[in-house]
Amino acid sequence: MCRTMSRRLKSLSGFGHYTHAVVRGVAASLAKGALRMSPSEVDLAAARKEHAAYVEVLKTKVGLEVIELPADESFPDCVFVEDAAVVCGDTALITRPGAESRRGETKLMAEALKELNMNIVEMTDESATLDGGDVLFTGREFFVGLSKRTNQRGAEILAEVFKDYAVSTVPVTEGLHLKSFCSMGAPGLIIIGSSEPAQKTLKTMQEMSDFRYDKLTVPDDVAANCVYMNLPNKGHVLLHCTAEEFPQSVKMFEKFKDYMLIPVSNMEKVKVDGLLTCCSVLVNKKAI
């Protein structure tokens, strides 16, 4: 078996295995200063409460070791740590976010991942932009959304860093990021929103891939953003939206009979385009 294929199969067998999560506090400046695609009023206290609940789920229900970075008032969006790094195996690519106002967020993330003994690669090409929210890793390959925040050069650098995996780009015509309407629900299973743009993007991904993916379509695009893990002593775990937010989509998740299903509220952070995957960077230290 060739080395590349061996690594791919090893990665797939460990897909969803995590030991650590890096999160960051909610800055007071988020309410007024965070970027957003449409005007909205954010209840800061409620945003902090729901984020604290999210972090507590990672610590107690899921059992990860959580590294909590402090908020920085200079960076209103800093709670959305996913955009600052793409982690795969023992390597962390520190991104160059598409929004110039967010580029300073990556410094603290790089330091935290270095403390975990990860191989750190910094994206220094000033022509490149990449947000982690545009990167979907399936365990077999990467899909990178070309969006308002991520460009072709950013995708090319990701491909150079993670040479063992195919990297395909797909246009993101609606929503902020690729993962604004999709995420992984298991090895080989993509959770996808029901909108026409979301379904069209999935079709493009399927056509570009050498692998076959099953899909679970949920009525609400935002609800398709979930956090999947496969953990010792817990098995399949899915953090998903609450029934209060998206009742019809939550009914779809009930099909996962052998999963630990954990509803997590995101009613405030979604107002500034933040979703569940946005709020943590997951690491499997056993892979390091």
CSV table of C-alpha atoms in Angstrom, one decimal:
chain,number,residue,atom,x,y,z
A,1,MET,CA,0.0,0.0,0.0
A,2,CYS,CA,1.4,3.4,-0.9
A,3,ARG,CA,2.3,5.8,1.9
A,4,THR,CA,-0.3,8.4,0.9
A,5,MET,CA,-3.1,5.9,0.8
A,6,SER,CA,-2.0,4.4,4.1
A,7,ARG,CA,-2.1,7.8,5.7
A,8,ARG,CA,-5.5,8.5,4.3
A,9,LEU,CA,-7.0,5.3,5.7
A,10,LYS,CA,-5.4,5.9,9.1
A,11,SER,CA,-7.0,9.4,9.1
A,12,LEU,CA,-10.4,8.0,8.1
A,13,SER,CA,-10.3,5.4,10.9
A,14,GLY,CA,-9.5,8.2,13.3
A,15,PHE,CA,-12.0,10.7,11.9
A,16,GLY,CA,-13.7,12.6,14.6
A,17,HIS,CA,-11.3,11.6,17.3
A,18,TYR,CA,-10.3,14.6,19.4
A,19,THR,CA,-8.6,15.2,22.8
A,20,HIS,CA,-8.4,19.0,23.0
A,21,ALA,CA,-10.4,22.0,22.0
A,22,VAL,CA,-9.2,25.6,21.7
A,23,VAL,CA,-11.9,28.2,22.4
A,24,ARG,CA,-11.8,32.0,23.1
A,25,GLY,CA,-13.9,34.3,25.2
A,26,VAL,CA,-16.6,36.6,23.9
A,27,ALA,CA,-15.4,40.2,23.6
A,28,ALA,CA,-17.7,43.0,24.8
A,29,SER,CA,-17.0,44.6,21.4
A,30,LEU,CA,-18.8,41.7,19.6
A,31,ALA,CA,-22.2,43.2,20.1
A,32,LYS,CA,-21.5,46.4,18.2
A,33,GLY,CA,-18.2,45.7,16.4
A,34,ALA,CA,-18.5,42.1,15.0
A,35,LEU,CA,-18.8,41.8,11.3
A,36,ARG,CA,-22.2,40.7,10.0
A,37,MET,CA,-23.9,40.1,6.7
A,38,SER,CA,-27.1,41.8,7.8
A,39,PRO,CA,-28.0,44.4,10.5
A,40,SER,CA,-28.8,42.8,13.9
A,41,GLU,CA,-28.9,43.6,17.6
A,42,VAL,CA,-26.9,41.2,19.8
A,43,ASP,CA,-27.6,40.6,23.4
A,44,LEU,CA,-24.0,40.4,24.8
A,45,ALA,CA,-25.0,38.8,28.1
A,46,ALA,CA,-27.0,36.1,26.2
A,47,ALA,CA,-24.1,35.6,23.8
A,48,ARG,CA,-21.7,35.0,26.7
A,49,LYS,CA,-24.1,32.7,28.4
A,50,GLU,CA,-24.6,30.5,25.3
A,51,HIS,CA,-20.9,30.4,24.7
A,52,ALA,CA,-20.2,29.4,28.3
A,53,ALA,CA,-22.7,26.6,27.8
A,54,TYR,CA,-21.0,25.5,24.6
A,55,VAL,CA,-17.6,25.4,26.4
A,56,GLU,CA,-19.1,23.5,29.3
A,57,VAL,CA,-20.5,20.9,26.8
A,58,LEU,CA,-17.0,20.4,25.4
A,59,LYS,CA,-15.5,20.0,28.9
A,60,THR,CA,-18.1,17.9,30.8
A,61,LYS,CA,-20.4,16.1,28.3
A,62,VAL,CA,-17.8,15.5,25.7
A,63,GLY,CA,-14.8,15.3,28.0
A,64,LEU,CA,-12.2,17.2,26.0
A,65,GLU,CA,-9.4,19.2,27.5
A,66,VAL,CA,-10.3,22.8,26.7
A,67,ILE,CA,-7.8,25.6,26.3
A,68,GLU,CA,-9.6,28.9,26.9
A,69,LEU,CA,-8.0,31.9,25.3
A,70,PRO,CA,-8.9,35.4,26.6
A,71,ALA,CA,-11.1,37.7,24.5
A,72,ASP,CA,-9.4,40.7,23.0
A,73,GLU,CA,-11.5,43.8,22.6
A,74,SER,CA,-9.5,44.8,19.6
A,75,PHE,CA,-11.0,41.9,17.8
A,76,PRO,CA,-14.8,41.8,18.1
A,77,ASP,CA,-15.0,38.5,16.1
A,78,CYS,CA,-12.3,36.7,18.1
A,79,VAL,CA,-14.6,34.1,19.6
A,80,PHE,CA,-14.9,32.5,16.2
A,81,VAL,CA,-11.6,30.7,16.4
A,82,GLU,CA,-12.3,28.3,13.6
A,83,ASP,CA,-11.3,30.9,11.0
A,84,ALA,CA,-7.8,31.3,12.5
A,85,ALA,CA,-6.5,27.8,11.9
A,86,VAL,CA,-7.0,24.6,10.0
A,87,VAL,CA,-5.9,21.5,11.9
A,88,CYS,CA,-5.3,18.1,10.4
A,89,GLY,CA,-3.3,15.4,12.2
A,90,ASP,CA,-0.2,17.0,13.7
A,91,THR,CA,-0.2,20.1,11.5
A,92,ALA,CA,-1.9,23.4,12.0
A,93,LEU,CA,-2.1,25.9,9.2
A,94,ILE,CA,-2.5,29.4,10.6
A,95,THR,CA,-4.7,31.2,8.2
A,96,ARG,CA,-4.8,34.7,6.7
A,97,PRO,CA,-8.5,35.6,7.3
A,98,GLY,CA,-10.3,37.3,4.5
A,99,ALA,CA,-11.5,40.2,6.7
A,100,GLU,CA,-8.5,42.5,7.3
A,101,SER,CA,-9.8,43.4,10.7
A,102,ARG,CA,-9.5,39.8,11.9
A,103,ARG,CA,-5.9,39.0,10.9
A,104,GLY,CA,-4.5,39.8,14.3
A,105,GLU,CA,-6.6,37.0,15.8
A,106,THR,CA,-4.3,34.4,14.5
A,107,LYS,CA,-1.3,35.2,16.8
A,108,LEU,CA,-2.8,33.8,20.0
A,109,MET,CA,-4.1,30.8,18.2
A,110,ALA,CA,-0.7,30.0,16.8
A,111,GLU,CA,0.8,30.2,20.3
A,112,ALA,CA,-1.9,27.9,21.8
A,113,LEU,CA,-1.4,25.3,19.1
A,114,LYS,CA,2.4,25.5,19.4
A,115,GLU,CA,1.9,24.8,23.1
A,116,LEU,CA,0.2,21.5,22.1
A,117,ASN,CA,3.3,20.6,20.1
A,118,MET,CA,1.7,21.0,16.8
A,119,ASN,CA,3.7,21.6,13.6
A,120,ILE,CA,2.8,25.2,12.8
A,121,VAL,CA,2.7,26.6,9.3
A,122,GLU,CA,1.9,30.2,8.9
A,123,MET,CA,0.2,31.6,5.8
A,124,THR,CA,2.3,34.6,4.9
A,125,ASP,CA,1.5,35.1,1.2
A,126,GLU,CA,-0.2,38.5,1.1
A,127,SER,CA,-2.2,37.5,-2.0
A,128,ALA,CA,-3.9,34.7,-0.1
A,129,THR,CA,-7.0,34.7,2.1
A,130,LEU,CA,-8.4,31.7,3.9
A,131,ASP,CA,-11.1,31.4,6.6
A,132,GLY,CA,-11.3,28.0,8.4
A,133,GLY,CA,-15.1,28.3,8.0
A,134,ASP,CA,-14.6,27.6,4.3
A,135,VAL,CA,-12.7,24.4,4.9
A,136,LEU,CA,-14.6,21.1,5.1
A,137,PHE,CA,-12.3,18.1,5.9
A,138,THR,CA,-14.1,14.8,5.2
A,139,GLY,CA,-11.4,12.5,6.5
A,140,ARG,CA,-10.6,11.6,2.9
A,141,GLU,CA,-10.1,15.0,1.3
A,142,PHE,CA,-10.6,18.7,1.7
A,143,PHE,CA,-13.3,20.9,0.1
A,144,VAL,CA,-12.5,24.6,0.2
A,145,GLY,CA,-15.2,27.2,-0.4
A,146,LEU,CA,-14.3,30.2,-2.6
A,147,SER,CA,-16.2,32.9,-0.8
A,148,LYS,CA,-16.1,36.5,0.2
A,149,ARG,CA,-13.4,35.5,2.7
A,150,THR,CA,-11.4,32.8,0.9
A,151,ASN,CA,-9.6,32.9,-2.4
A,152,GLN,CA,-7.9,30.5,-4.8
A,153,ARG,CA,-4.5,31.2,-3.5
A,154,GLY,CA,-5.6,30.4,0.0
A,155,ALA,CA,-6.9,27.0,-1.2
A,156,GLU,CA,-3.6,26.4,-3.1
A,157,ILE,CA,-1.6,27.0,0.1
A,158,LEU,CA,-3.8,24.6,2.0
A,159,ALA,CA,-3.2,22.0,-0.6
A,160,GLU,CA,0.6,22.6,-0.4
A,161,VAL,CA,0.5,22.1,3.4
A,162,PHE,CA,-1.7,19.0,3.5
A,163,LYS,CA,-0.1,17.2,0.5
A,164,ASP,CA,-1.6,13.8,1.5
A,165,TYR,CA,-5.1,14.9,0.6
A,166,ALA,CA,-6.9,16.0,-2.5
A,167,VAL,CA,-8.2,19.6,-2.3
A,168,SER,CA,-11.1,20.7,-4.4
A,169,THR,CA,-12.6,24.2,-4.5
A,170,VAL,CA,-16.2,25.0,-4.8
A,171,PRO,CA,-17.9,28.4,-5.2
A,172,VAL,CA,-19.9,29.8,-2.3
A,173,THR,CA,-22.6,32.0,-3.8
A,174,GLU,CA,-24.8,32.3,-0.7
A,175,GLY,CA,-23.9,32.7,3.0
A,176,LEU,CA,-20.6,33.7,4.5
A,177,HIS,CA,-18.7,30.4,4.3
A,178,LEU,CA,-18.9,26.9,2.9
A,179,LYS,CA,-19.8,25.6,6.4
A,180,SER,CA,-22.6,28.1,6.7
A,181,PHE,CA,-24.8,25.3,5.1
A,182,CYS,CA,-22.9,22.0,5.6
A,183,SER,CA,-20.7,19.9,7.9
A,184,MET,CA,-19.8,16.3,8.5
A,185,GLY,CA,-22.2,14.1,10.3
A,186,ALA,CA,-20.0,10.9,10.2
A,187,PRO,CA,-17.3,9.5,8.1
A,188,GLY,CA,-18.8,9.6,4.6
A,189,LEU,CA,-21.9,11.6,5.6
A,190,ILE,CA,-22.4,15.2,4.8
A,191,ILE,CA,-25.1,17.2,6.5
A,192,ILE,CA,-26.4,19.8,4.1
A,193,GLY,CA,-29.1,22.5,4.0
A,194,SER,CA,-32.1,22.2,1.7
A,195,SER,CA,-31.7,25.6,-0.1
A,196,GLU,CA,-31.0,25.5,-3.8
A,197,PRO,CA,-27.4,27.0,-3.4
A,198,ALA,CA,-26.6,24.4,-0.7
A,199,GLN,CA,-27.8,21.5,-2.8
A,200,LYS,CA,-26.0,22.8,-5.9
A,201,THR,CA,-22.8,23.1,-3.9
A,202,LEU,CA,-23.1,19.5,-2.6
A,203,LYS,CA,-23.7,18.3,-6.2
A,204,THR,CA,-20.5,20.0,-7.3
A,205,MET,CA,-18.6,18.4,-4.4
A,206,GLN,CA,-19.9,15.0,-5.3
A,207,GLU,CA,-19.0,15.4,-8.9
A,208,MET,CA,-15.5,16.5,-8.1
A,209,SER,CA,-14.8,13.7,-5.6
A,210,ASP,CA,-13.4,10.2,-6.2
A,211,PHE,CA,-15.4,9.1,-3.2
A,212,ARG,CA,-19.1,8.6,-2.5
A,213,TYR,CA,-20.7,10.5,0.3
A,214,ASP,CA,-24.1,9.9,1.8
A,215,LYS,CA,-26.1,13.0,2.7
A,216,LEU,CA,-28.6,14.1,5.3
A,217,THR,CA,-30.6,17.1,4.1
A,218,VAL,CA,-32.1,19.4,6.8
A,219,PRO,CA,-34.7,22.0,6.2
A,220,ASP,CA,-32.6,24.9,7.5
A,221,ASP,CA,-29.2,25.7,6.1
A,222,VAL,CA,-27.8,27.1,9.4
A,223,ALA,CA,-28.9,23.9,11.2
A,224,ALA,CA,-26.6,21.9,8.8
A,225,ASN,CA,-23.6,23.3,10.7
A,226,CYS,CA,-22.9,20.7,13.4
A,227,VAL,CA,-19.9,19.4,15.3
A,228,TYR,CA,-19.2,15.7,14.8
A,229,MET,CA,-16.9,13.7,17.0
A,230,ASN,CA,-16.2,10.0,17.5
A,231,LEU,CA,-14.8,9.5,21.0
A,232,PRO,CA,-13.7,6.6,23.1
A,233,ASN,CA,-16.4,5.5,25.6
A,234,LYS,CA,-18.9,7.8,24.0
A,235,GLY,CA,-19.0,6.8,20.3
A,236,HIS,CA,-20.6,9.1,17.8
A,237,VAL,CA,-21.3,12.6,19.2
A,238,LEU,CA,-23.2,15.4,17.4
A,239,LEU,CA,-23.5,18.9,18.7
A,240,HIS,CA,-26.4,20.5,16.9
A,241,CYS,CA,-28.9,23.3,17.0
A,242,THR,CA,-31.8,23.4,19.5
A,243,ALA,CA,-35.5,22.6,18.8
A,244,GLU,CA,-36.3,26.2,19.9
A,245,GLU,CA,-34.2,27.4,17.0
A,246,PHE,CA,-34.9,24.9,14.2
A,247,PRO,CA,-37.5,22.3,15.3
A,248,GLN,CA,-37.9,20.6,11.9
A,249,SER,CA,-34.1,20.2,11.4
A,250,VAL,CA,-33.7,18.7,14.9
A,251,LYS,CA,-36.3,16.0,14.0
A,252,MET,CA,-33.9,15.0,11.2
A,253,PHE,CA,-31.0,14.5,13.7
A,254,GLU,CA,-33.2,12.0,15.6
A,255,LYS,CA,-32.4,9.6,12.8
A,256,PHE,CA,-29.0,9.1,14.4
A,257,LYS,CA,-30.2,6.4,16.8
A,258,ASP,CA,-26.8,5.4,18.1
A,259,TYR,CA,-25.4,9.0,18.6
A,260,MET,CA,-25.0,11.1,21.7
A,261,LEU,CA,-27.1,14.1,20.5
A,262,ILE,CA,-26.3,17.3,22.2
A,263,PRO,CA,-28.4,20.4,21.4
A,264,VAL,CA,-26.5,23.6,21.8
A,265,SER,CA,-28.1,27.1,21.6
A,266,ASN,CA,-26.6,29.6,19.2
A,267,MET,CA,-29.3,32.2,19.0
A,268,GLU,CA,-27.1,35.2,19.6
A,269,LYS,CA,-23.9,34.4,17.8
A,270,VAL,CA,-25.7,33.4,14.7
A,271,LYS,CA,-26.8,37.1,14.4
A,272,VAL,CA,-23.1,37.9,13.5
A,273,ASP,CA,-22.8,34.8,11.3
A,274,GLY,CA,-21.2,32.6,13.9
A,275,LEU,CA,-22.2,28.9,13.9
A,276,LEU,CA,-21.3,25.9,16.1
A,277,THR,CA,-18.2,24.9,14.3
A,278,CYS,CA,-16.9,28.5,14.4
A,279,CYS,CA,-16.4,28.5,18.1
A,280,SER,CA,-13.7,25.8,18.6
A,281,VAL,CA,-10.6,24.4,17.0
A,282,LEU,CA,-10.5,20.7,17.7
A,283,VAL,CA,-7.2,18.8,18.1
A,284,ASN,CA,-6.4,15.1,18.4
A,285,LYS,CA,-3.2,15.2,20.5
A,286,LYS,CA,-2.8,11.4,20.0
A,287,ALA,CA,-2.1,12.2,16.4
A,288,ILE,CA,0.9,14.4,17.3
